[in-house]
Coordinates of C-alpha atoms in Angstrom, one line a residue:
M1 CA 77.9 94.7 104.7
S2 CA 78.3 98.5 104.9
Y3 CA 81.6 100.2 105.8
R4 CA 82.6 103.7 106.4
L5 CA 85.0 105.2 103.8
I6 CA 87.7 107.4 105.3
K7 CA 90.2 109.2 103.2
G8 CA 93.6 110.4 104.4
E9 CA 97.4 109.9 104.3
F10 CA 99.6 107.0 105.2
H11 CA 102.8 107.8 107.1
I12 CA 105.9 105.7 107.7
Y13 CA 108.4 108.4 108.6
Y14 CA 108.7 111.6 110.7
P15 CA 111.1 114.0 108.8
D16 CA 111.7 116.0 112.0
L17 CA 112.3 112.9 114.2
P18 CA 113.2 110.0 111.9
R19 CA 114.6 107.9 114.6
Q20 CA 111.3 108.1 116.6
G21 CA 109.0 107.6 113.6
P22 CA 106.4 104.9 112.9
E23 CA 107.3 101.2 112.6
P24 CA 105.3 99.9 109.6
D25 CA 104.9 96.2 109.2
G26 CA 102.9 93.7 107.1
D27 CA 99.5 94.4 108.7
T28 CA 99.7 97.9 110.4
L29 CA 100.3 101.4 109.0
K30 CA 100.0 104.9 110.5
F31 CA 97.0 106.8 109.1
L32 CA 96.3 110.5 109.1
P33 CA 92.6 111.0 108.4
D34 CA 91.4 114.1 106.5
D35 CA 88.5 114.2 109.0
P36 CA 89.3 112.7 112.4
A37 CA 85.6 112.9 113.3
L38 CA 84.9 110.1 110.9
V39 CA 87.3 107.8 112.8
E40 CA 85.7 108.9 116.1
S41 CA 82.3 107.9 114.7
L42 CA 83.4 104.3 114.5
Q43 CA 82.6 101.8 117.1
G44 CA 85.2 101.6 119.9
W45 CA 87.9 103.8 121.1
A46 CA 90.2 105.7 118.6
N47 CA 93.8 106.1 119.9
F48 CA 95.3 109.1 118.1
N49 CA 98.8 110.2 118.8
G50 CA 100.1 113.8 119.2
R51 CA 100.3 114.1 115.4
H52 CA 96.7 113.3 115.0
M53 CA 97.6 109.9 113.4
I54 CA 96.2 106.5 114.4
N55 CA 97.3 102.9 113.6
T56 CA 95.1 101.2 111.1
R57 CA 95.2 97.4 111.5
F58 CA 94.5 95.4 108.3
E59 CA 91.3 93.4 108.7
G60 CA 91.3 89.7 108.0
I61 CA 95.1 89.1 107.9
D62 CA 98.0 88.5 110.2
A63 CA 101.6 89.1 109.1
L64 CA 104.6 87.7 110.8
E65 CA 106.1 90.1 113.4
T66 CA 109.1 92.2 112.4
H67 CA 109.3 93.5 116.0
F68 CA 107.4 92.9 119.2
S69 CA 108.8 93.7 122.6
G70 CA 112.3 93.2 121.3
M71 CA 111.5 90.0 119.5
H72 CA 110.3 89.0 116.1
Q73 CA 109.2 86.0 114.0
N74 CA 110.8 84.6 110.9
M75 CA 112.3 87.7 109.4
E76 CA 112.4 86.6 105.7
W77 CA 108.6 86.5 105.5
A78 CA 107.9 89.2 108.1
E79 CA 109.9 91.6 105.9
A80 CA 108.5 90.3 102.7
A81 CA 105.0 91.2 103.9
R82 CA 106.1 94.6 105.1
N83 CA 108.0 95.4 101.9
S84 CA 105.0 94.3 99.8
V85 CA 102.8 96.8 101.7
L86 CA 105.2 99.6 101.3
Q87 CA 105.7 98.9 97.6
R88 CA 102.0 98.6 96.9
M89 CA 101.3 101.8 98.7
G90 CA 103.7 103.6 96.4
F91 CA 106.4 104.7 98.9
G92 CA 109.2 103.8 96.5
Q93 CA 112.6 103.1 97.9
V94 CA 112.6 102.8 101.6
E95 CA 115.7 102.5 103.8
F96 CA 115.6 101.4 107.5
W97 CA 118.1 102.4 110.3
P98 CA 120.8 99.6 110.7
D99 CA 120.5 99.9 114.5
L100 CA 116.8 100.5 114.5
P101 CA 115.6 98.1 111.8
A102 CA 111.9 98.7 112.4
K103 CA 112.2 102.5 111.8
V104 CA 112.5 104.2 108.5
R105 CA 115.6 106.2 107.8
S106 CA 114.6 107.6 104.4
V107 CA 111.7 107.1 102.0
Q108 CA 111.4 108.2 98.3
H109 CA 107.7 109.2 98.2
H110 CA 106.0 110.3 101.5
P111 CA 103.3 110.5 102.6
K112 CA 101.0 108.6 100.4
R113 CA 97.3 109.2 99.8
G114 CA 94.8 106.5 100.3
Y115 CA 91.6 105.5 102.0
I116 CA 90.2 102.8 104.3
L117 CA 87.0 101.0 104.7
A118 CA 86.2 100.5 108.4
R119 CA 83.5 99.9 111.0
S120 CA 85.3 99.8 114.4
C121 CA 88.4 100.1 116.4
D122 CA 89.9 97.4 118.4
G123 CA 90.8 97.3 122.1
H124 CA 94.2 98.9 121.4
G125 CA 92.5 101.9 119.7
R126 CA 93.5 100.8 116.2
I127 CA 91.1 101.1 113.3
I128 CA 90.3 97.7 111.9
S129 CA 90.1 98.2 108.1
F130 CA 90.5 97.3 104.6
V131 CA 93.2 99.4 103.1
Y132 CA 93.4 101.0 99.6
P133 CA 96.2 103.1 98.1
G134 CA 95.4 106.2 95.9
E135 CA 92.3 108.2 95.5
T136 CA 88.6 107.4 95.0
E137 CA 85.7 109.3 93.6
R138 CA 83.5 108.1 96.5
Q139 CA 82.8 110.8 99.1
D140 CA 84.7 110.9 102.3
G141 CA 82.6 109.5 105.1
S142 CA 80.2 107.7 102.8
D143 CA 78.8 104.3 103.7
V144 CA 80.0 101.7 101.1
F145 CA 78.8 98.2 100.5
L146 CA 81.9 96.0 100.5
D147 CA 81.2 93.5 97.6
A148 CA 83.7 91.0 96.2
N149 CA 85.0 93.3 93.5
L150 CA 85.9 96.1 96.0
L151 CA 87.2 93.6 98.5
N152 CA 89.6 92.2 95.8
Q153 CA 91.0 95.7 95.3
S154 CA 92.2 96.0 98.9
L155 CA 95.8 95.5 100.1
N156 CA 94.4 92.9 102.5
V157 CA 93.4 90.6 99.7
R158 CA 96.5 91.2 97.6
L159 CA 98.6 90.1 100.6
I160 CA 96.6 87.0 101.2
S161 CA 96.6 86.1 97.4
A162 CA 100.4 86.5 97.4
G163 CA 100.8 84.1 100.3
L164 CA 102.5 86.7 102.5
V165 CA 100.1 86.6 105.5
Y166 CA 97.9 84.3 107.5
P167 CA 94.2 84.8 107.7
M168 CA 93.0 86.2 111.0
F169 CA 89.4 87.1 111.6
Y170 CA 87.9 89.3 114.3
T171 CA 84.5 88.2 115.4
T172 CA 83.1 91.4 113.9
L173 CA 84.1 90.4 110.4
P174 CA 80.9 89.4 108.5
V175 CA 80.7 85.6 107.6
D176 CA 80.6 86.2 103.9
L177 CA 83.9 88.1 104.0
Q178 CA 85.4 85.5 106.2
N179 CA 84.5 82.8 103.7
R180 CA 85.8 84.8 100.8
L181 CA 89.2 85.4 102.5
T182 CA 89.3 81.8 103.6
N183 CA 88.8 80.6 100.0
L184 CA 91.6 82.9 98.8
T185 CA 93.9 81.6 101.4
V186 CA 93.2 78.0 100.3
V187 CA 94.0 78.9 96.7
S188 CA 97.2 80.6 97.8
W189 CA 98.1 77.5 99.9
N190 CA 97.3 75.0 97.1
N191 CA 99.5 77.0 94.7
N192 CA 102.5 77.1 97.2
R193 CA 102.6 80.9 97.1
G194 CA 104.7 82.9 99.4
L195 CA 105.3 81.5 102.9
W196 CA 103.0 78.4 102.6
P197 CA 105.7 75.9 101.4
S198 CA 107.7 76.8 104.4
D199 CA 104.9 76.9 107.0
T200 CA 106.4 75.1 110.0
A201 CA 103.4 74.4 112.2
N202 CA 99.9 73.5 111.1
V203 CA 97.3 70.8 111.2
E204 CA 99.6 68.4 109.2
Y205 CA 103.0 69.1 110.8
W206 CA 104.3 69.8 114.2
Q207 CA 107.3 71.8 115.4
R208 CA 109.3 71.3 118.6
I209 CA 110.2 74.7 120.1
L210 CA 113.2 74.4 122.3
N211 CA 113.9 78.1 123.0
L212 CA 113.0 81.6 122.0
Q213 CA 115.8 81.7 119.4
T214 CA 114.2 78.7 117.6
L215 CA 110.7 80.3 117.9
Q216 CA 112.0 83.5 116.2
T217 CA 113.1 81.5 113.1
L218 CA 109.8 79.7 112.5
I219 CA 106.9 80.5 110.2
I220 CA 104.0 79.9 112.4

């Protein structure tokens, strides 16, 4: 399947307004494209902010929530996924505000160059993409066939292989890529990587949820 390659910068911090900056997590980062027109050429609506940045939602995976309307999921594995993304992107040491734990107080290396492979935006205006740190010799805006080798280089696959996220497929994800990500998830699960040994609700086990506080501790 052909994907559009879009180069740019990943941002997790606003130096001028650090307490109002982005809130990176295990499957979403703020992206500043070199050429916004390439994003606008994708299917769907692109929701840019006032700094010409847009959220890129990692294709094929779903991390536990570090924050959502004042709530969260199990923080150990939610933060593990987020911290893995930040480390693999090369941000170095990252510190969060004690009273605003989803916002970055300081970061060692910022912003970081990278690129995405994308075909569309979702209903929230986020780019659905496979995410890559660093540079590539491929031309910005080129159409790239996403084969197994290139897929394996993505942060998406690295998170699945480490057992830090669940698989989650949009209907637009090609079946062959769904199958590849499913197989990688099974390998991770069979090898008890990451969150899988602590998974609290699945086809084999059930969990009684008594209240919101209980729900926020679960890996589900």
